[in-house]
PDB file of N, CA and C in Angstrom:
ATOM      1  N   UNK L   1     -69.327  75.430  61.260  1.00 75.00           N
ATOM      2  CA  UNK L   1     -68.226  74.480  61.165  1.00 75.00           C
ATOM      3  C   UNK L   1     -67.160  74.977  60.194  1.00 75.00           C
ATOM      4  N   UNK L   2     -67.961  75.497  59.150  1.00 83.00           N
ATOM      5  CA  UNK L   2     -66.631  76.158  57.908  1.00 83.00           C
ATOM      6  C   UNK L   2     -65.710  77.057  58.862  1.00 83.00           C
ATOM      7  N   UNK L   3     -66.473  77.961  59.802  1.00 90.00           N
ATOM      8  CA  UNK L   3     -65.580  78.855  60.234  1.00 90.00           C
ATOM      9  C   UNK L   3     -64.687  78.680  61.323  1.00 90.00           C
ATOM     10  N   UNK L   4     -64.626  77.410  61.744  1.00 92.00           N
ATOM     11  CA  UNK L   4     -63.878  76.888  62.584  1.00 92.00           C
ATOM     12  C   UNK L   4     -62.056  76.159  61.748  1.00 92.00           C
ATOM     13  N   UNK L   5     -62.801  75.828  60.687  1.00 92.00           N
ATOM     14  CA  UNK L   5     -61.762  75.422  59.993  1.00 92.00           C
ATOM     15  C   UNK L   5     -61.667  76.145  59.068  1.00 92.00           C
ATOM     16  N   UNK L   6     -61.889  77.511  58.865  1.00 93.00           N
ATOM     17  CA  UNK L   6     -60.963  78.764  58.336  1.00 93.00           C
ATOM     18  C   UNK L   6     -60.263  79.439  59.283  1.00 93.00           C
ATOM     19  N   UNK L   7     -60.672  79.261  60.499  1.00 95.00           N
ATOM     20  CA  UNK L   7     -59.869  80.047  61.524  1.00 95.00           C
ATOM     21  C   UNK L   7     -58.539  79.151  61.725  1.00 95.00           C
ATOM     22  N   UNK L   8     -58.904  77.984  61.850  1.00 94.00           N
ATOM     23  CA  UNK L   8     -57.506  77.021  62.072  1.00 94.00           C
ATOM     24  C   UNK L   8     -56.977  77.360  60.789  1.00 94.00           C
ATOM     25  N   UNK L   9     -56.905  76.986  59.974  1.00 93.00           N
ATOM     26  CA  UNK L   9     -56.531  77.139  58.816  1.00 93.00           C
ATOM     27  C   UNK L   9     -55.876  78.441  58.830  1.00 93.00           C
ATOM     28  N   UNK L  10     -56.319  79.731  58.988  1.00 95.00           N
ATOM     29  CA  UNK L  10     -55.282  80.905  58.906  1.00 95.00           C
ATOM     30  C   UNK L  10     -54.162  80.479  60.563  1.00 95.00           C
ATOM     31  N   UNK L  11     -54.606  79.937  61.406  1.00 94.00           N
ATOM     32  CA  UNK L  11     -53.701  79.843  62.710  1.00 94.00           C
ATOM     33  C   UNK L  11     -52.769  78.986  62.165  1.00 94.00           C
ATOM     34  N   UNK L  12     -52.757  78.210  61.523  1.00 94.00           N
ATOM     35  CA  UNK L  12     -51.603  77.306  60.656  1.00 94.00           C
ATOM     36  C   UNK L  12     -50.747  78.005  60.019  1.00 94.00           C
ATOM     37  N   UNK L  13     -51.360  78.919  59.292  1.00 94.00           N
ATOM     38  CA  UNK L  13     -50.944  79.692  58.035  1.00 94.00           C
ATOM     39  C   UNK L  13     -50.025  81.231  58.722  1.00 94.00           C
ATOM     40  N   UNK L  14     -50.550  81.220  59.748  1.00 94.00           N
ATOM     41  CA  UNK L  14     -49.737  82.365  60.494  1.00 94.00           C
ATOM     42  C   UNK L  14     -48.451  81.745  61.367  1.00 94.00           C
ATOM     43  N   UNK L  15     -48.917  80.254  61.990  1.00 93.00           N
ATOM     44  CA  UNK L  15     -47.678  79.615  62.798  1.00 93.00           C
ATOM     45  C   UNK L  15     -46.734  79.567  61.868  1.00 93.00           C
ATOM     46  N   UNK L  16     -46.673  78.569  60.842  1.00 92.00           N
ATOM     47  CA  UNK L  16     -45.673  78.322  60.039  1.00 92.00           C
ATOM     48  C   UNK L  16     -45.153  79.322  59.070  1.00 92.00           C
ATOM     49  N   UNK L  17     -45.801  80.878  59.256  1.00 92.00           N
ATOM     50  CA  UNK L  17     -45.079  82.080  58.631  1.00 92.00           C
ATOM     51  C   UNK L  17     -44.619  82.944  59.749  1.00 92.00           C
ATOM     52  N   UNK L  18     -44.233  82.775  60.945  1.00 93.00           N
ATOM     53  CA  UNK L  18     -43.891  82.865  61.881  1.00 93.00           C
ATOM     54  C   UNK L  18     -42.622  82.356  61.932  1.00 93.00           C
ATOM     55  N   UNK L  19     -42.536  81.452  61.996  1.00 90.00           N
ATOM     56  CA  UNK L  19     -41.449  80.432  61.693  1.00 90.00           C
ATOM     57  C   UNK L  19     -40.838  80.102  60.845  1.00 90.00           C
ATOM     58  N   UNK L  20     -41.280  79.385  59.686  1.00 90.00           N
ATOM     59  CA  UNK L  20     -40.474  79.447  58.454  1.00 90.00           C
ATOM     60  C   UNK L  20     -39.968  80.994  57.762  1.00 90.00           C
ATOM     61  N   UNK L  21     -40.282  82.279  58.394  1.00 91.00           N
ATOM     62  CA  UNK L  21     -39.897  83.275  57.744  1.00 91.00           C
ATOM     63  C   UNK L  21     -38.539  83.828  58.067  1.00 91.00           C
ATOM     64  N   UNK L  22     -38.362  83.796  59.159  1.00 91.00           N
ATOM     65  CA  UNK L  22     -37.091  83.769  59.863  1.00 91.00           C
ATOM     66  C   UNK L  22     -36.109  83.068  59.727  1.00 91.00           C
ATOM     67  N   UNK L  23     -36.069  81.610  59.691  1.00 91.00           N
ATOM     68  CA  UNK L  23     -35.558  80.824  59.505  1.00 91.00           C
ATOM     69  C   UNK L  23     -35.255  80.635  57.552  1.00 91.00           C
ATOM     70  N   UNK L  24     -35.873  81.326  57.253  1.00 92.00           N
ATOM     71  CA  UNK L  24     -35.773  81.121  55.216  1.00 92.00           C
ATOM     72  C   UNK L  24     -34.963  82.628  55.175  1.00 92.00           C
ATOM     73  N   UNK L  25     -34.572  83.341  55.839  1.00 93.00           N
ATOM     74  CA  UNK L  25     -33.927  85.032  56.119  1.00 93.00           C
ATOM     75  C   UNK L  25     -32.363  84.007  56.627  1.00 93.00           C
ATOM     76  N   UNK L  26     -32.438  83.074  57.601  1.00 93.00           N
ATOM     77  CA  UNK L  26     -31.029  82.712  58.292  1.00 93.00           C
ATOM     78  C   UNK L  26     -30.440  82.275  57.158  1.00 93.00           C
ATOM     79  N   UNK L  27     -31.000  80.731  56.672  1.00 92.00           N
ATOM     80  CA  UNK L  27     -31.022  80.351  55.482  1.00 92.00           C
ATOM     81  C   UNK L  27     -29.895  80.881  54.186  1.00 92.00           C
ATOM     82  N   UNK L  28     -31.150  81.349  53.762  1.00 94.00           N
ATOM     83  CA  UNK L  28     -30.387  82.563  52.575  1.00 94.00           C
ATOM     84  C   UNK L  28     -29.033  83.301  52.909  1.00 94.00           C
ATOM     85  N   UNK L  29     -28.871  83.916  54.146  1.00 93.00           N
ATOM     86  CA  UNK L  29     -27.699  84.920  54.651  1.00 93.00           C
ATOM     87  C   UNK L  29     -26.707  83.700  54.793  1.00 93.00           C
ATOM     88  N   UNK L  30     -27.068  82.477  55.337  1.00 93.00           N
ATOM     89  CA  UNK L  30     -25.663  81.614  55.780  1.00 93.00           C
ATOM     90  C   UNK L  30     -25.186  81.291  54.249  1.00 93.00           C
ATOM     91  N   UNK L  31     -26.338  80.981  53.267  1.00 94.00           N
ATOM     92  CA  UNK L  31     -25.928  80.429  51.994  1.00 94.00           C
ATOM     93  C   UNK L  31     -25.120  81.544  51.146  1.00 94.00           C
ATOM     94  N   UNK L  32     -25.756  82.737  51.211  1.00 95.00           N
ATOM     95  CA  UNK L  32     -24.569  84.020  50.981  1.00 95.00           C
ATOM     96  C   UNK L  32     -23.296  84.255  51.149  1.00 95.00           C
ATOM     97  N   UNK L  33     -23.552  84.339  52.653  1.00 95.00           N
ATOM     98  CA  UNK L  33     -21.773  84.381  53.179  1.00 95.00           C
ATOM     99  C   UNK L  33     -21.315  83.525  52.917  1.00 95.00           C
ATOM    100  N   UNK L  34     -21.508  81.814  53.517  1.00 95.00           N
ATOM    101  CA  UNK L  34     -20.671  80.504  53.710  1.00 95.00           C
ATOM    102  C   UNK L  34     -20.122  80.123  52.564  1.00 95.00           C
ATOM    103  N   UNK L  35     -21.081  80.649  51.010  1.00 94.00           N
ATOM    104  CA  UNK L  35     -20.733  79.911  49.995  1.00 94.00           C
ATOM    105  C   UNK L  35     -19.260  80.860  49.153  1.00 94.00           C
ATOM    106  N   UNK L  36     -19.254  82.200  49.388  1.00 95.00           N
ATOM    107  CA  UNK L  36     -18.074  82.773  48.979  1.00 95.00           C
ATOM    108  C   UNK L  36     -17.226  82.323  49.983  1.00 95.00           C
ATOM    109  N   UNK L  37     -17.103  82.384  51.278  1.00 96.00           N
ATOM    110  CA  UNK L  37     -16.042  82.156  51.921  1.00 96.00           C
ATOM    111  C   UNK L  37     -15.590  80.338  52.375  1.00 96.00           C
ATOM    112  N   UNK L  38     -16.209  79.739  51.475  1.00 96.00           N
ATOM    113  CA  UNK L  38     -15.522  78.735  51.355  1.00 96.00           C
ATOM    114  C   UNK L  38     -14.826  78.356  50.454  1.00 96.00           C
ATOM    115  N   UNK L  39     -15.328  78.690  48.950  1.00 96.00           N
ATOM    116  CA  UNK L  39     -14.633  78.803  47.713  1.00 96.00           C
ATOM    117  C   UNK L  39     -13.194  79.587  47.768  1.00 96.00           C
ATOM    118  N   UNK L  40     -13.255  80.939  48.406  1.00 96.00           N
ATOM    119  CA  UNK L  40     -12.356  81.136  49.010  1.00 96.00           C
ATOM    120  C   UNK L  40     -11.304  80.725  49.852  1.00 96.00           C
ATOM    121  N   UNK L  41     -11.374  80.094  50.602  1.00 96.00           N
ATOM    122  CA  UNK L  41     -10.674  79.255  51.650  1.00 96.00           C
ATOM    123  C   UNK L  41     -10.034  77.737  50.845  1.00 96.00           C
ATOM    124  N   UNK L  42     -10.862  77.356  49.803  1.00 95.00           N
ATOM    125  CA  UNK L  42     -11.006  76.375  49.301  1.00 95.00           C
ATOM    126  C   UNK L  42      -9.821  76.602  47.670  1.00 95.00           C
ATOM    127  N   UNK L  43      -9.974  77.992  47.062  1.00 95.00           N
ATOM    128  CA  UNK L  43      -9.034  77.764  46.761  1.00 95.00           C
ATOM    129  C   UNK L  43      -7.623  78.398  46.879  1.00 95.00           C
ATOM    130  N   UNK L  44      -7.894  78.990  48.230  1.00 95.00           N
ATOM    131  CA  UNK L  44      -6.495  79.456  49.108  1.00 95.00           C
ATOM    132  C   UNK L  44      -5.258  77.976  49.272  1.00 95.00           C
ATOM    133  N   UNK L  45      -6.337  77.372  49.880  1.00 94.00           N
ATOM    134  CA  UNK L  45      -6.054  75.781  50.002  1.00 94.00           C
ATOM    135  C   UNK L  45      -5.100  75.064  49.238  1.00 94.00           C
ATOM    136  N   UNK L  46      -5.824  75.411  48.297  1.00 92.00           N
ATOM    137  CA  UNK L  46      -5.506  74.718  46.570  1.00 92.00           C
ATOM    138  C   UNK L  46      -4.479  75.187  46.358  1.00 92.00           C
ATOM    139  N   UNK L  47      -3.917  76.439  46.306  1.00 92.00           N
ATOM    140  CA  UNK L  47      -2.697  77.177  46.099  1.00 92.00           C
ATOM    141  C   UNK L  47      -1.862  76.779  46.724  1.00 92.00           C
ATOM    142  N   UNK L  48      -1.806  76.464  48.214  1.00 92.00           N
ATOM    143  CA  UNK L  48      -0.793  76.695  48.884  1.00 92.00           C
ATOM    144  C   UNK L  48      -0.397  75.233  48.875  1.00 92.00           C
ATOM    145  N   UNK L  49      -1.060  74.072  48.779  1.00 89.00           N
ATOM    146  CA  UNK L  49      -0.704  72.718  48.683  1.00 89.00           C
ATOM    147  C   UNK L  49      -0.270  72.672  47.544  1.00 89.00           C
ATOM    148  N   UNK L  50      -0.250  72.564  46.556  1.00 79.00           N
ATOM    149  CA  UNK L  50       0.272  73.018  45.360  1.00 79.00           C
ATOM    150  C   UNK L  50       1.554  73.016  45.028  1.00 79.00           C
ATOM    151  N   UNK L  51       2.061  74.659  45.528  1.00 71.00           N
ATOM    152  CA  UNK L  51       3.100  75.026  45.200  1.00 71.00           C
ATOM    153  C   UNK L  51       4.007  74.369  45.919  1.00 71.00           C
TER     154      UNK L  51
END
């Protein structure tokens, strides 16, 4: 019985690193790019309403 629920237990442990690994890679890269190029844009913005 233990080894039934160590096997599930790694099949869990492999689904959701399957999945969440990829998705924590998109993640990170959108939070990279999106966050300079909005500050950017943001205070392009700022300037030009402004003046």
């Amino acid at each position: 019985m233990l080894k039934i629920v160590d096997r599930l237990a790694e099949l869990i442990y492999a689904i959701f690193t399957i999945i969440l690994r990829p998705f924590s890679y998109i993640l990170a890269g959108g939070i990279i790019v999106a966050t300079p190029l909005y500050l950017i844009v943001w205070i392009i913005e700022f300037y030009t309403t402004s003046m």
